[in-house]
Amino acid sequence: MERAVITVTGKDRTGIVAKIANALAENDVNILDIRQSIMDGLFTMIMLVDISKSKKDFEVLSQELENIGEEIGVKVIIQHEDIFKYMHRI
């Protein structure tokens, strides 16, 4: 399994989860865990996803998610799990 963490932040509005989840499903990316919160009109979501069967390579998927975020007015960042594994090994 190859995992990544997706964070989504911005002003709350209808359809954020649906738009991101649909993009992931279209690319065979499986959502393993999802947490979301709305605080005083600000939307935050963290997803743990399995990208091992993704139809697109990581950079293309990242750009696609970023573009979707721009369309709906939120910031979307995807980070490979390895970043979290190795960042404290220095």
Tab-separated table of C-alpha atoms in Angstrom:
chain	number	residue	atom	x	y	z
A	1	MET	CA	0.000	0.000	0.000
A	2	GLU	CA	1.234	3.473	-0.884
A	3	ARG	CA	-0.371	6.152	1.259
A	4	ALA	CA	-0.656	9.924	1.182
A	5	VAL	CA	-2.173	12.627	3.374
A	6	ILE	CA	-4.486	15.202	1.820
A	7	THR	CA	-5.339	18.417	3.655
A	8	VAL	CA	-8.110	20.759	2.587
A	9	THR	CA	-8.673	24.171	4.181
A	10	GLY	CA	-10.809	27.162	3.334
A	11	LYS	CA	-14.155	28.852	3.751
A	12	ASP	CA	-16.954	26.346	4.266
A	13	ARG	CA	-19.328	25.750	1.380
A	14	THR	CA	-21.496	22.966	0.010
A	15	GLY	CA	-19.806	20.244	-2.041
A	16	ILE	CA	-16.186	20.367	-0.869
A	17	VAL	CA	-16.062	16.758	0.325
A	18	ALA	CA	-18.011	15.533	-2.712
A	19	LYS	CA	-15.755	17.303	-5.223
A	20	ILE	CA	-12.534	15.968	-3.657
A	21	ALA	CA	-13.940	12.457	-3.097
A	22	ASN	CA	-15.192	12.252	-6.695
A	23	ALA	CA	-11.789	13.273	-8.062
A	24	LEU	CA	-10.130	10.597	-5.936
A	25	ALA	CA	-12.639	7.919	-6.990
A	26	GLU	CA	-12.157	8.782	-10.682
A	27	ASN	CA	-8.436	8.123	-10.216
A	28	ASP	CA	-8.822	4.865	-8.223
A	29	VAL	CA	-7.530	6.496	-5.039
A	30	ASN	CA	-9.100	4.884	-1.971
A	31	ILE	CA	-9.975	6.977	1.091
A	32	LEU	CA	-8.745	5.089	4.166
A	33	ASP	CA	-9.661	7.671	6.804
A	34	ILE	CA	-11.239	11.102	6.780
A	35	ARG	CA	-11.628	13.786	9.432
A	36	GLN	CA	-13.293	17.115	8.948
A	37	SER	CA	-14.217	20.060	11.072
A	38	ILE	CA	-15.943	23.377	10.592
A	39	MET	CA	-14.860	26.109	12.984
A	40	ASP	CA	-16.572	29.491	12.716
A	41	GLY	CA	-17.153	29.042	8.991
A	42	LEU	CA	-13.684	27.647	8.250
A	43	PHE	CA	-13.566	24.166	6.745
A	44	THR	CA	-10.710	21.764	7.484
A	45	MET	CA	-10.348	18.180	6.301
A	46	ILE	CA	-7.591	15.612	6.537
A	47	MET	CA	-7.727	12.423	4.501
A	48	LEU	CA	-5.465	9.388	4.548
A	49	VAL	CA	-5.597	7.781	1.107
A	50	ASP	CA	-4.154	4.777	-0.699
A	51	ILE	CA	-2.584	5.950	-3.975
A	52	SER	CA	-1.072	2.608	-5.009
A	53	LYS	CA	-3.698	2.039	-7.756
A	54	SER	CA	-3.929	5.674	-8.873
A	55	LYS	CA	-4.422	6.161	-12.603
A	56	LYS	CA	-2.105	9.192	-12.493
A	57	ASP	CA	1.361	9.662	-11.085
A	58	PHE	CA	1.716	11.595	-7.841
A	59	GLU	CA	2.661	14.960	-9.389
A	60	VAL	CA	-0.234	14.920	-11.868
A	61	LEU	CA	-2.706	13.909	-9.139
A	62	SER	CA	-1.340	16.654	-6.882
A	63	GLN	CA	-1.813	19.294	-9.584
A	64	GLU	CA	-5.318	18.054	-10.366
A	65	LEU	CA	-6.353	18.276	-6.708
A	66	GLU	CA	-4.792	21.722	-6.406
A	67	ASN	CA	-6.761	22.872	-9.476
A	68	ILE	CA	-10.005	21.509	-8.034
A	69	GLY	CA	-9.272	23.371	-4.817
A	70	GLU	CA	-8.833	26.619	-6.737
A	71	GLU	CA	-12.141	26.025	-8.535
A	72	ILE	CA	-14.055	25.638	-5.271
A	73	GLY	CA	-12.115	28.178	-3.222
A	74	VAL	CA	-10.091	25.936	-0.905
A	75	LYS	CA	-6.428	24.994	-0.550
A	76	VAL	CA	-5.689	21.314	-1.245
A	77	ILE	CA	-2.303	19.792	-0.442
A	78	ILE	CA	-1.324	16.149	-0.928
A	79	GLN	CA	1.821	14.816	0.737
A	80	HIS	CA	3.291	11.358	0.353
A	81	GLU	CA	3.420	9.350	3.569
A	82	ASP	CA	7.209	9.042	3.221
A	83	ILE	CA	7.591	12.732	4.103
A	84	PHE	CA	6.190	12.023	7.537
A	85	LYS	CA	8.234	8.849	7.978
A	86	TYR	CA	11.592	10.415	7.136
A	87	MET	CA	11.338	14.042	8.280
A	88	HIS	CA	12.547	13.226	11.797
A	89	ARG	CA	15.427	10.933	10.821
A	90	ILE	CA	17.944	13.720	10.280
